[in-house]
Structures are given as C-alpha cells and as structure tokens.
C-alpha cells in the first residue's frame, strides 16, 4: 500500500477497455512534421487532472452522475474528430514516424477506485512521480504494429471526487494541442454536440527542407561543463511555489542593477527572470565545472509566427527552441541581468521566419542533432501558465489541480524546468500571479537547489551555502 500526505492508499484498477470512435472514421496513414519526428519527443507525456467532488451535478447528468461513464462516452464521441488518436504510432525504417488510423485500435481506457478521499491526500498536490504512476494508464505497446498515442485513466475517490490521468504522445501533440484535445473531451462530456474548435492535422505545414550545410550546433559538446552528479538515473522532481511578491522583488532588483550598468532592458518578463534564476540555481546545485559552457533551451511557440499562421485547430508540436549559450563562470558568478538579457535576445532571434525555416530544415537531420546534443549541461525551459490547462474544463465537476508525471529515464525529463499555473485549491496559499516551478534534478543536487530557491521565495541567503 502506497502513502501520500501521510495517508495510506490503494488503487483498484479494472480491466482496460478500448474506446472506439462512435461513428466511422477514415482509415489512412498520416505523416508527421519535422518537429513531431524529433526522437527526443518520442515519449508519452503523462499528467493528472484533479476534480473536486460536486454535489450539484448539472441537470443533464442527474441519475447518471458517474464521471467515468460520462467521460468514456465523451471520448468515443471526440474520437470522431480526433480519430488519429485512436490509431497506432510507429517509427519506420526511414526514421520517420507515421500514424496508422484504424478505428478498431481504439484508445485504452481504464477505471480505477481509490480507498480514500481526495482531501485526505491533499488533492494529490505536489505528488511524487512514484505515486503519480498509480493514477495514469501504462498500457503495453505493440512494437510490431506501433503503440497507442493516447490512454486515459479515471480514478474515483470515496468522496465523489476523481482524477483523469492522461497519457499522450508528445510526438503527436505539444502542450497547446493536449490542452485543446482535453477541452474538446470535456465539452462533449458537458453535453455539447461538437468541439468548439475543430482539430486540424496539416503536419506538412511544419516539414522543413534540409540543406547540405552541416548542422550548426549551439555549442560544441566537448566544451560543455560537467557535473559530478551526472550522468545518473537517480532523478527526482520537485515543486517550488514562488509568490508574485517574490517575483516583483527580484524584477525590481534586476531593473536597478541594469540601470546602474550598461545592460538597459526596457521590460523583463516573469518567464525571463525566473528562467535565468532557475538556470543559475540549477548550475550551482549541480556543481558544474566553471571552465565549460552551459546551454539553455527555451521553447518558443510559433503558431502565430508562421506566414500564414497555423490554423486555430492545429494540435501538433508547434514550437522551436531558442538556444542560449553562456560560459559557465558567467552564469555562476556574473550579473543575472545579463543572463536575462541573453535569454530575451535569443528568444527574439527565434521569432524570425528565417530562423524558423532553418530550424525546421535542421530538424530533418535530427539523428545528427541528437547525437551532438546529448549532455547534462543543458536545461529545457517551458511555460505551461498560458495554455489554459485548468480553464474551460468544468463539466459538472470543477478542476482544482494539475500534476505532471514525468518519466525519469527519458533524457528530456532529466533536464526539465516548467513554469506552471497555481492550483485552484481553496486552502492553498498561492494567489493569482504566483508561479509554480517544477524542476528535475539528480537527487544529490536537489538540497542545494532548494537552498537557492529558498533565497528567492523567503529571502534566505543561499549565496554562501
């Protein structure tokens, strides 16, 4: 029996069923974009949506207030629109992913029951990865015919609350696309006849034209800083809640520093200053070699950067990476204002159509890219705050929390830092404008990282520790 918030709990899973589209759907083989085909993204991204018990279920569901049944029916309906998610995904001998659409494959769907109330486990808030696995469906894949790009698990608690664990292939959807699909599912669970936003495939829009030029890596792997804690498989994931007040204080300090020097910056965003602070804190926690280089990979959305823009319903991966490279000693000891400035400059460079075209062309040479970029001296920074992940997904029950469940042995998740919206728990101390920071680090490095974050969150001096 597992323990969460000092409360023992157990999960009883029923047999997995395959939910199929409620109407006939096309049988075809779909290609994916250059970004979708990146081998780094080929994993199942798992997340848990937490719904609080609600005695006032909408009139449409009176007498049928079982969230699992409602969601299974809604899934069957939404797959008519998102029929590729009911198919099988497989990488072929040419190195390209293809999705075989076959309604008979269906989506793995499992119902589970927990022997406790959600409140007794604090609505799974800040759940660790090991316990998070109980609330997502790990359906075995078929290596010969491909694997399911989507699986769902509904776990019901004795209080009437429940969780929805979604496992979704990152090769098929990015965070924006996942949020779009989930909202469509909830809309149909609410009684709507169709999604408000119709899904669009059109992956050919983001297929690059590779050139004969060698790939220009952001930094030579032989020059990268090293850490005594890497490589390792002992990776832990932690949440840090940063108040708007702490963010404002840091921003003011950096603006004053910029005004006193020659690094004038008209505007610093929360993303930039938190990204800079966390990057430096991670470097210090890892005790990186100060004679090497460090690289920050910033995810930049390109849905509205394309000419013409991608259609509203596009749900594939639509982001590029802005790469910020700094000498390790500058990151550790230099001005944090300069780090913010470099992040802003490289983000702006990534907004040009020339950069996007070059990036997509380089992605066509992904085997070479991945071979050159395998390192522990980099950090992946992404922003979940504006994806609307907890907005518009009320269907008689209200969502109160969202938790990622990263796969620790996947390289992408070992270097991950996410900025997340605060939960909607009534007893949480977090308010609008606060930011939840989710970080992955080797276990041995996490105590020092916590000290660095305490310096930001509580004004505790970590510089000397």
Tab-separated table of C-alpha atoms in Angstrom:
chain	number	residue	atom	x	y	z
A	1	UNK	CA	0.000	0.000	0.000
A	2	UNK	CA	1.396	3.398	-1.004
A	3	UNK	CA	1.426	6.501	1.198
A	4	UNK	CA	0.542	10.048	0.167
A	5	UNK	CA	0.426	13.042	2.543
A	6	UNK	CA	0.991	10.513	5.361
A	7	UNK	CA	-2.210	8.723	4.283
A	8	UNK	CA	-2.013	5.084	3.134
A	9	UNK	CA	-3.957	4.484	-0.056
A	10	UNK	CA	-4.533	1.742	-2.583
A	11	UNK	CA	-5.838	1.770	-6.144
A	12	UNK	CA	-8.059	-0.955	-7.582
A	13	UNK	CA	-7.904	-0.923	-11.388
A	14	UNK	CA	-10.493	-2.575	-13.582
A	15	UNK	CA	-9.650	-4.253	-16.880
A	16	UNK	CA	-8.538	-1.856	-19.611
A	17	UNK	CA	-11.140	-1.352	-22.313
A	18	UNK	CA	-10.559	0.065	-25.776
A	19	UNK	CA	-12.842	3.014	-26.524
A	20	UNK	CA	-13.506	3.445	-30.242
A	21	UNK	CA	-14.987	6.352	-32.226
A	22	UNK	CA	-18.784	6.442	-32.081
A	23	UNK	CA	-19.004	6.891	-35.869
A	24	UNK	CA	-16.987	5.599	-38.841
A	25	UNK	CA	-13.685	7.439	-39.312
A	26	UNK	CA	-11.088	7.484	-42.126
A	27	UNK	CA	-8.592	4.631	-42.421
A	28	UNK	CA	-5.337	6.165	-43.595
A	29	UNK	CA	-1.668	6.601	-42.772
A	30	UNK	CA	-0.660	10.085	-41.665
A	31	UNK	CA	2.798	11.629	-41.765
A	32	UNK	CA	4.080	13.958	-39.081
A	33	UNK	CA	6.006	17.214	-39.063
A	34	UNK	CA	9.742	17.730	-38.725
A	35	UNK	CA	9.240	18.736	-35.089
A	36	UNK	CA	6.943	15.775	-34.356
A	37	UNK	CA	9.613	13.436	-35.726
A	38	UNK	CA	12.255	14.561	-33.239
A	39	UNK	CA	13.307	11.422	-31.359
A	40	UNK	CA	13.706	13.447	-28.151
A	41	UNK	CA	9.925	13.994	-28.133
A	42	UNK	CA	9.030	10.345	-28.706
A	43	UNK	CA	7.589	9.527	-25.311
A	44	UNK	CA	4.249	9.556	-23.536
A	45	UNK	CA	3.642	12.759	-21.620
A	46	UNK	CA	1.542	11.909	-18.574
A	47	UNK	CA	-0.484	14.348	-16.498
A	48	UNK	CA	-3.184	14.151	-13.833
A	49	UNK	CA	-6.231	16.425	-13.714
A	50	UNK	CA	-7.802	16.527	-10.255
A	51	UNK	CA	-11.563	17.169	-9.940
A	52	UNK	CA	-13.188	18.028	-6.641
A	53	UNK	CA	-16.419	16.331	-5.518
A	54	UNK	CA	-19.513	18.258	-6.550
A	55	UNK	CA	-22.964	17.532	-5.139
A	56	UNK	CA	-24.594	19.916	-7.603
A	57	UNK	CA	-24.006	17.929	-10.764
A	58	UNK	CA	-25.639	19.534	-13.813
A	59	UNK	CA	-29.215	18.599	-14.624
A	60	UNK	CA	-28.095	16.871	-17.813
A	61	UNK	CA	-26.324	14.243	-15.723
A	62	UNK	CA	-28.850	13.666	-12.947
A	63	UNK	CA	-29.264	9.945	-12.425
A	64	UNK	CA	-26.107	9.337	-14.430
A	65	UNK	CA	-23.537	11.163	-12.321
A	66	UNK	CA	-20.708	8.708	-12.859
A	67	UNK	CA	-17.753	10.682	-14.240
A	68	UNK	CA	-16.097	7.568	-15.670
A	69	UNK	CA	-19.175	6.643	-17.734
A	70	UNK	CA	-19.637	10.234	-18.881
A	71	UNK	CA	-16.003	10.511	-19.935
A	72	UNK	CA	-15.959	7.150	-21.723
A	73	UNK	CA	-18.967	8.219	-23.799
A	74	UNK	CA	-17.443	11.645	-24.452
A	75	UNK	CA	-14.165	10.017	-25.504
A	76	UNK	CA	-15.994	7.863	-28.034
A	77	UNK	CA	-17.604	10.998	-29.483
A	78	UNK	CA	-14.499	13.184	-29.506
A	79	UNK	CA	-12.522	10.477	-31.326
A	80	UNK	CA	-14.747	11.072	-34.339
A	81	UNK	CA	-12.933	14.410	-34.624
A	82	UNK	CA	-9.565	13.330	-33.211
A	83	UNK	CA	-9.578	9.950	-34.960
A	84	UNK	CA	-5.755	9.813	-35.345
A	85	UNK	CA	-5.522	9.410	-31.559
A	86	UNK	CA	-7.400	6.102	-31.881
A	87	UNK	CA	-4.728	4.731	-34.225
A	88	UNK	CA	-1.204	3.376	-33.782
A	89	UNK	CA	2.064	5.303	-33.979
A	90	UNK	CA	5.258	3.693	-35.266
A	91	UNK	CA	8.704	4.800	-36.416
A	92	UNK	CA	9.582	3.256	-39.770
A	93	UNK	CA	12.892	2.142	-41.277
A	94	UNK	CA	13.391	5.561	-42.901
A	95	UNK	CA	13.458	7.117	-39.441
A	96	UNK	CA	10.062	8.799	-39.831
A	97	UNK	CA	7.040	8.406	-37.588
A	98	UNK	CA	3.723	7.536	-39.192
A	99	UNK	CA	0.322	7.222	-37.608
A	100	UNK	CA	-1.920	4.463	-38.926
A	101	UNK	CA	-5.529	5.491	-38.398
A	102	UNK	CA	-7.687	2.492	-37.623
A	103	UNK	CA	-10.810	2.922	-35.515
A	104	UNK	CA	-10.613	-0.726	-34.452
A	105	UNK	CA	-7.480	0.012	-32.414
A	106	UNK	CA	-9.277	2.408	-30.079
A	107	UNK	CA	-7.948	4.242	-27.020
A	108	UNK	CA	-7.028	2.354	-23.816
A	109	UNK	CA	-9.401	3.496	-21.058
A	110	UNK	CA	-9.364	2.197	-17.511
A	111	UNK	CA	-11.493	2.938	-14.456
A	112	UNK	CA	-9.916	2.711	-11.017
A	113	UNK	CA	-11.098	3.215	-7.444
A	114	UNK	CA	-9.103	4.732	-4.585
A	115	UNK	CA	-9.870	3.759	-0.991
A	116	UNK	CA	-9.624	7.304	0.394
A	117	UNK	CA	-10.931	10.837	-0.013
A	118	UNK	CA	-9.144	13.381	-2.157
A	119	UNK	CA	-8.903	15.795	0.750
A	120	UNK	CA	-7.028	13.203	2.827
A	121	UNK	CA	-4.270	13.125	0.190
A	122	UNK	CA	-4.368	16.912	-0.315
A	123	UNK	CA	-5.822	16.592	-3.827
A	124	UNK	CA	-2.562	14.925	-4.896
A	125	UNK	CA	-0.829	18.307	-4.633
A	126	UNK	CA	2.903	18.000	-5.354
A	127	UNK	CA	2.567	14.239	-5.710
A	128	UNK	CA	5.855	12.477	-6.375
A	129	UNK	CA	6.453	10.556	-9.574
A	130	UNK	CA	6.311	7.108	-7.976
A	131	UNK	CA	2.850	7.725	-6.513
A	132	UNK	CA	1.709	9.540	-9.643
A	133	UNK	CA	2.126	6.326	-11.623
A	134	UNK	CA	-0.919	4.882	-9.816
A	135	UNK	CA	-3.189	7.450	-11.493
A	136	UNK	CA	-2.158	7.044	-15.141
A	137	UNK	CA	-2.678	4.174	-17.553
A	138	UNK	CA	0.525	2.452	-18.672
A	139	UNK	CA	-0.915	0.262	-21.412
A	140	UNK	CA	1.712	-2.017	-23.013
A	141	UNK	CA	2.639	-1.059	-26.561
A	142	UNK	CA	2.836	-3.367	-29.555
A	143	UNK	CA	6.303	-2.889	-31.022
A	144	UNK	CA	5.469	-4.617	-34.321
A	145	UNK	CA	2.375	-2.614	-35.173
A	146	UNK	CA	3.076	0.546	-33.226
A	147	UNK	CA	1.743	1.911	-29.971
A	148	UNK	CA	-1.283	3.840	-28.770
A	149	UNK	CA	-0.667	7.613	-28.774
A	150	UNK	CA	-3.361	8.169	-26.126
A	151	UNK	CA	-4.556	6.411	-22.966
A	152	UNK	CA	-6.846	7.591	-20.155
A	153	UNK	CA	-7.481	6.505	-16.578
A	154	UNK	CA	-10.312	7.780	-14.380
A	155	UNK	CA	-9.705	7.168	-10.677
A	156	UNK	CA	-12.726	7.650	-8.409
A	157	UNK	CA	-12.358	8.566	-4.737
A	158	UNK	CA	-14.768	7.797	-1.915
A	159	UNK	CA	-15.665	11.493	-1.544
A	160	UNK	CA	-17.075	11.704	-5.078
A	161	UNK	CA	-14.024	13.449	-6.486
A	162	UNK	CA	-11.871	11.868	-9.159
A	163	UNK	CA	-8.770	12.253	-11.278
A	164	UNK	CA	-8.245	11.953	-15.013
A	165	UNK	CA	-4.819	10.603	-15.877
A	166	UNK	CA	-3.922	11.327	-19.487
A	167	UNK	CA	-1.018	9.684	-21.304
A	168	UNK	CA	-0.480	11.409	-24.646
A	169	UNK	CA	2.338	11.012	-27.147
A	170	UNK	CA	4.485	14.148	-27.298
A	171	UNK	CA	5.196	13.200	-30.920
A	172	UNK	CA	1.546	13.888	-31.769
A	173	UNK	CA	0.687	16.858	-29.516
A	174	UNK	CA	2.504	19.624	-27.715
A	175	UNK	CA	1.122	21.223	-24.543
A	176	UNK	CA	-1.150	23.536	-26.504
A	177	UNK	CA	-2.505	20.642	-28.570
A	178	UNK	CA	-3.014	18.483	-25.486
A	179	UNK	CA	-4.989	21.287	-23.830
A	180	UNK	CA	-7.094	21.673	-26.985
A	181	UNK	CA	-7.918	17.963	-27.058
A	182	UNK	CA	-8.752	17.844	-23.356
A	183	UNK	CA	-11.094	20.844	-23.649
A	184	UNK	CA	-12.837	19.151	-26.575
A	185	UNK	CA	-13.287	15.994	-24.487
A	186	UNK	CA	-14.782	17.997	-21.630
A	187	UNK	CA	-17.060	19.976	-23.952
A	188	UNK	CA	-18.642	16.751	-25.190
A	189	UNK	CA	-18.820	15.443	-21.625
A	190	UNK	CA	-20.768	18.623	-20.827
A	191	UNK	CA	-23.389	17.777	-23.434
A	192	UNK	CA	-22.114	19.783	-26.414
A	193	UNK	CA	-22.700	18.159	-29.784
A	194	UNK	CA	-19.260	19.027	-31.187
A	195	UNK	CA	-15.988	20.676	-30.105
A	196	UNK	CA	-15.880	24.466	-30.259
A	197	UNK	CA	-12.506	24.201	-32.032
A	198	UNK	CA	-12.265	21.596	-34.794
A	199	UNK	CA	-8.932	19.759	-34.916
A	200	UNK	CA	-6.648	20.282	-37.910
A	201	UNK	CA	-3.856	17.876	-38.890
A	202	UNK	CA	-1.864	19.667	-41.662
A	203	UNK	CA	1.514	18.467	-40.347
A	204	UNK	CA	3.010	19.201	-43.773
A	205	UNK	CA	2.964	22.890	-42.812
A	206	UNK	CA	5.909	22.248	-40.493
A	207	UNK	CA	8.064	19.994	-42.644
A	208	UNK	CA	11.476	21.527	-43.275
A	209	UNK	CA	13.720	21.398	-46.316
A	210	UNK	CA	17.106	20.036	-45.240
A	211	UNK	CA	20.177	21.624	-46.755
A	212	UNK	CA	23.605	20.167	-47.414
A	213	UNK	CA	25.086	22.518	-44.854
A	214	UNK	CA	26.306	20.766	-41.692
A	215	UNK	CA	24.138	21.275	-38.654
A	216	UNK	CA	25.387	24.226	-36.632
A	217	UNK	CA	25.087	23.017	-33.045
A	218	UNK	CA	24.530	25.754	-30.454
A	219	UNK	CA	27.610	24.615	-28.542
A	220	UNK	CA	30.338	22.017	-29.084
A	221	UNK	CA	29.603	19.080	-26.787
A	222	UNK	CA	33.312	18.816	-25.958
A	223	UNK	CA	33.211	22.321	-24.461
A	224	UNK	CA	30.238	21.682	-22.200
A	225	UNK	CA	30.524	21.986	-18.443
A	226	UNK	CA	30.416	18.753	-16.456
A	227	UNK	CA	28.863	17.799	-13.125
A	228	UNK	CA	29.995	15.198	-10.571
A	229	UNK	CA	26.316	14.204	-10.254
A	230	UNK	CA	25.887	13.349	-13.940
A	231	UNK	CA	25.156	11.037	-15.592
A	232	UNK	CA	22.731	9.337	-13.209
A	233	UNK	CA	19.400	7.546	-13.253
A	234	UNK	CA	18.562	8.731	-9.729
A	235	UNK	CA	16.494	11.774	-10.709
A	236	UNK	CA	13.889	13.468	-8.520
A	237	UNK	CA	11.230	16.052	-9.339
A	238	UNK	CA	10.161	18.888	-7.043
A	239	UNK	CA	7.693	21.790	-6.975
A	240	UNK	CA	8.528	25.293	-5.763
A	241	UNK	CA	5.804	27.899	-5.265
A	242	UNK	CA	7.097	31.399	-5.972
A	243	UNK	CA	4.871	34.300	-4.939
A	244	UNK	CA	4.135	37.291	-7.146
A	245	UNK	CA	5.698	39.407	-4.399
A	246	UNK	CA	8.986	37.496	-4.617
A	247	UNK	CA	8.953	37.762	-8.401
A	248	UNK	CA	8.313	41.517	-8.241
A	249	UNK	CA	11.147	41.946	-5.732
A	250	UNK	CA	13.574	40.049	-7.971
A	251	UNK	CA	12.433	42.006	-11.014
A	252	UNK	CA	12.946	45.332	-9.223
A	253	UNK	CA	16.417	44.282	-8.100
A	254	UNK	CA	17.386	43.325	-11.650
A	255	UNK	CA	15.996	46.541	-13.124
A	256	UNK	CA	18.012	48.579	-10.614
A	257	UNK	CA	21.109	46.573	-11.493
A	258	UNK	CA	20.502	47.178	-15.198
A	259	UNK	CA	20.007	50.920	-14.711
A	260	UNK	CA	23.268	51.202	-12.785
A	261	UNK	CA	25.219	49.412	-15.500
A	262	UNK	CA	25.124	49.288	-19.277
A	263	UNK	CA	22.573	46.489	-19.650
A	264	UNK	CA	19.444	48.584	-20.023
A	265	UNK	CA	16.394	46.392	-20.600
A	266	UNK	CA	13.053	48.059	-21.242
A	267	UNK	CA	10.999	45.136	-19.999
A	268	UNK	CA	11.712	41.880	-18.203
A	269	UNK	CA	9.075	39.177	-18.267
A	270	UNK	CA	8.406	36.747	-15.432
A	271	UNK	CA	9.407	33.925	-17.767
A	272	UNK	CA	12.796	35.519	-18.448
A	273	UNK	CA	13.738	36.387	-14.878
A	274	UNK	CA	12.541	33.097	-13.381
A	275	UNK	CA	14.221	31.202	-16.209
A	276	UNK	CA	17.504	32.999	-15.535
A	277	UNK	CA	17.286	32.470	-11.784
A	278	UNK	CA	16.413	28.782	-12.039
A	279	UNK	CA	19.118	28.183	-14.658
A	280	UNK	CA	21.786	29.676	-12.401
A	281	UNK	CA	20.413	27.835	-9.357
A	282	UNK	CA	20.487	24.549	-11.247
A	283	UNK	CA	24.087	25.176	-12.297
A	284	UNK	CA	25.130	25.790	-8.700
A	285	UNK	CA	23.217	22.770	-7.423
A	286	UNK	CA	24.920	20.515	-9.964
A	287	UNK	CA	28.368	21.897	-9.018
A	288	UNK	CA	29.144	22.311	-12.702
A	289	UNK	CA	32.693	22.831	-13.929
A	290	UNK	CA	33.103	26.604	-14.313
A	291	UNK	CA	35.518	26.236	-17.245
A	292	UNK	CA	32.920	24.825	-19.627
A	293	UNK	CA	29.810	26.151	-21.351
A	294	UNK	CA	26.131	25.828	-20.463
A	295	UNK	CA	23.106	25.812	-22.736
A	296	UNK	CA	19.515	26.803	-22.033
A	297	UNK	CA	16.844	25.596	-24.475
A	298	UNK	CA	13.792	27.854	-24.390
A	299	UNK	CA	10.577	26.600	-26.004
A	300	UNK	CA	9.097	29.341	-28.230
A	301	UNK	CA	5.620	28.839	-29.697
A	302	UNK	CA	5.285	29.511	-33.417
A	303	UNK	CA	1.557	29.139	-34.068
A	304	UNK	CA	1.190	32.835	-34.826
A	305	UNK	CA	4.698	33.323	-36.226
A	306	UNK	CA	4.127	31.364	-39.415
A	307	UNK	CA	3.120	33.154	-42.615
A	308	UNK	CA	0.240	32.482	-42.872
A	309	UNK	CA	-0.386	31.495	-39.221
A	310	UNK	CA	-1.182	27.887	-38.404
A	311	UNK	CA	-4.936	27.182	-38.285
A	312	UNK	CA	-6.644	27.507	-34.919
A	313	UNK	CA	-7.255	23.777	-34.545
A	314	UNK	CA	-3.669	22.681	-35.224
A	315	UNK	CA	-2.721	20.322	-32.400
A	316	UNK	CA	0.733	19.083	-33.379
A	317	UNK	CA	4.047	20.252	-31.998
A	318	UNK	CA	4.371	23.922	-32.908
A	319	UNK	CA	7.356	25.254	-31.033
A	320	UNK	CA	11.003	25.861	-31.738
A	321	UNK	CA	13.986	26.020	-29.442
A	322	UNK	CA	15.807	29.264	-28.739
A	323	UNK	CA	19.266	28.286	-27.533
A	324	UNK	CA	21.140	30.431	-25.031
A	325	UNK	CA	24.815	29.557	-24.550
A	326	UNK	CA	26.929	31.089	-21.783
A	327	UNK	CA	30.352	30.376	-20.312
A	328	UNK	CA	29.730	28.570	-17.051
A	329	UNK	CA	31.630	31.120	-14.965
A	330	UNK	CA	29.419	33.930	-16.345
A	331	UNK	CA	26.297	32.021	-15.398
A	332	UNK	CA	27.542	31.216	-11.907
A	333	UNK	CA	29.229	34.482	-10.906
A	334	UNK	CA	28.146	37.057	-13.473
A	335	UNK	CA	25.264	39.513	-13.498
A	336	UNK	CA	21.838	37.871	-13.522
A	337	UNK	CA	20.635	40.873	-15.519
A	338	UNK	CA	22.975	39.862	-18.336
A	339	UNK	CA	21.573	36.335	-18.253
A	340	UNK	CA	18.054	37.764	-18.609
A	341	UNK	CA	19.270	39.931	-21.483
A	342	UNK	CA	20.746	36.940	-23.332
A	343	UNK	CA	17.526	34.966	-22.878
A	344	UNK	CA	15.476	37.853	-24.276
A	345	UNK	CA	17.832	38.357	-27.240
A	346	UNK	CA	17.788	34.697	-28.235
A	347	UNK	CA	14.012	34.484	-27.853
A	348	UNK	CA	13.664	37.440	-30.215
A	349	UNK	CA	16.037	35.876	-32.749
A	350	UNK	CA	13.845	32.767	-32.800
A	351	UNK	CA	10.817	34.827	-33.849
A	352	UNK	CA	12.066	35.451	-37.401
A	353	UNK	CA	10.858	33.390	-40.352
A	354	UNK	CA	14.463	32.760	-41.414
A	355	UNK	CA	15.218	31.205	-38.032
A	356	UNK	CA	12.072	29.069	-38.223
A	357	UNK	CA	12.892	27.809	-41.734
A	358	UNK	CA	16.461	26.987	-40.725
A	359	UNK	CA	15.275	25.270	-37.556
A	360	UNK	CA	12.788	23.070	-39.441
A	361	UNK	CA	15.432	22.173	-42.016
A	362	UNK	CA	17.845	21.213	-39.257
A	363	UNK	CA	15.149	19.090	-37.608
A	364	UNK	CA	15.116	16.932	-40.741
A	365	UNK	CA	18.648	15.966	-39.741
A	366	UNK	CA	17.590	15.029	-36.199
A	367	UNK	CA	19.812	11.926	-35.817
A	368	UNK	CA	22.877	14.150	-36.179
A	369	UNK	CA	21.350	16.788	-33.914
A	370	UNK	CA	20.584	14.360	-31.115
A	371	UNK	CA	23.988	12.726	-31.310
A	372	UNK	CA	25.652	16.083	-30.792
A	373	UNK	CA	23.348	17.434	-28.095
A	374	UNK	CA	23.389	14.592	-25.534
A	375	UNK	CA	24.696	16.308	-22.410
A	376	UNK	CA	23.860	17.168	-18.841
A	377	UNK	CA	24.998	20.788	-19.173
A	378	UNK	CA	21.701	21.956	-20.611
A	379	UNK	CA	18.268	22.841	-19.273
A	380	UNK	CA	14.906	22.703	-21.042
A	381	UNK	CA	12.647	25.614	-20.080
A	382	UNK	CA	8.953	25.575	-20.958
A	383	UNK	CA	5.920	27.573	-19.859
A	384	UNK	CA	2.555	25.968	-19.051
A	385	UNK	CA	1.000	29.068	-17.475
A	386	UNK	CA	-0.803	30.343	-20.561
A	387	UNK	CA	-2.047	27.091	-22.096
A	388	UNK	CA	-5.391	27.297	-20.293
A	389	UNK	CA	-4.851	23.837	-18.846
A	390	UNK	CA	-7.233	24.422	-15.924
A	391	UNK	CA	-9.598	26.738	-17.803
A	392	UNK	CA	-12.821	25.735	-19.549
A	393	UNK	CA	-12.717	22.116	-18.370
A	394	UNK	CA	-15.631	22.147	-15.908
A	395	UNK	CA	-18.294	19.551	-16.769
A	396	UNK	CA	-20.354	19.465	-13.606
A	397	UNK	CA	-17.207	18.925	-11.546
A	398	UNK	CA	-14.561	21.591	-11.132
A	399	UNK	CA	-10.843	21.020	-11.732
A	400	UNK	CA	-8.648	22.068	-8.816
A	401	UNK	CA	-5.193	20.777	-9.694
A	402	UNK	CA	-2.936	19.599	-12.498
A	403	UNK	CA	0.182	17.494	-11.957
A	404	UNK	CA	2.765	16.293	-14.497
A	405	UNK	CA	4.042	12.735	-14.141
A	406	UNK	CA	7.429	12.743	-15.885
A	407	UNK	CA	9.222	9.581	-16.922
A	408	UNK	CA	12.551	9.763	-15.108
A	409	UNK	CA	14.556	7.629	-17.537
A	410	UNK	CA	13.699	9.863	-20.523
A	411	UNK	CA	16.522	12.372	-21.246
A	412	UNK	CA	14.091	15.228	-21.907
A	413	UNK	CA	12.612	14.976	-18.404
A	414	UNK	CA	16.021	14.875	-16.688
A	415	UNK	CA	16.763	18.446	-17.808
A	416	UNK	CA	13.261	19.824	-17.491
A	417	UNK	CA	12.068	23.032	-15.858
A	418	UNK	CA	8.416	24.029	-16.186
A	419	UNK	CA	6.615	27.185	-15.117
A	420	UNK	CA	3.082	26.196	-14.110
A	421	UNK	CA	-0.109	27.971	-13.012
A	422	UNK	CA	-1.060	27.699	-9.331
A	423	UNK	CA	-3.663	25.079	-8.335
A	424	UNK	CA	-7.247	26.084	-7.582
A	425	UNK	CA	-7.352	24.639	-4.103
A	426	UNK	CA	-9.317	26.673	-1.568
A	427	UNK	CA	-6.722	26.130	1.148
A	428	UNK	CA	-3.670	26.879	-0.988
A	429	UNK	CA	-1.558	29.892	-0.134
A	430	UNK	CA	-0.941	30.560	-3.823
A	431	UNK	CA	-2.661	33.505	-5.499
A	432	UNK	CA	-3.037	34.957	-8.964
A	433	UNK	CA	0.363	35.962	-10.308
A	434	UNK	CA	2.183	33.302	-8.310
A	435	UNK	CA	4.159	30.716	-10.260
A	436	UNK	CA	4.741	27.049	-9.534
A	437	UNK	CA	8.182	25.920	-10.710
A	438	UNK	CA	8.613	22.213	-11.497
A	439	UNK	CA	12.221	21.028	-11.685
A	440	UNK	CA	14.025	17.743	-12.355
A	441	UNK	CA	17.488	17.143	-10.874
A	442	UNK	CA	19.761	14.363	-9.640
A	443	UNK	CA	18.770	13.513	-6.075
A	444	UNK	CA	22.184	14.564	-4.749
A	445	UNK	CA	21.805	18.057	-6.247
A	446	UNK	CA	18.287	18.828	-5.032
A	447	UNK	CA	19.151	20.012	-1.462
A	448	UNK	CA	21.394	22.784	-2.795
A	449	UNK	CA	18.769	23.754	-5.365
A	450	UNK	CA	16.210	24.066	-2.566
A	451	UNK	CA	18.554	26.454	-0.769
A	452	UNK	CA	18.791	28.596	-3.900
A	453	UNK	CA	15.011	28.669	-4.273
A	454	UNK	CA	14.567	29.486	-0.572
A	455	UNK	CA	16.695	32.565	-1.162
A	456	UNK	CA	14.164	33.691	-3.762
A	457	UNK	CA	10.975	32.606	-2.008
A	458	UNK	CA	11.766	33.519	1.589
A	459	UNK	CA	14.739	35.864	1.407
A	460	UNK	CA	17.053	33.262	2.932
A	461	UNK	CA	20.665	33.871	1.946
A	462	UNK	CA	21.858	30.910	-0.099
A	463	UNK	CA	24.821	32.606	-1.731
A	464	UNK	CA	27.228	31.487	0.961
A	465	UNK	CA	25.965	27.903	1.227
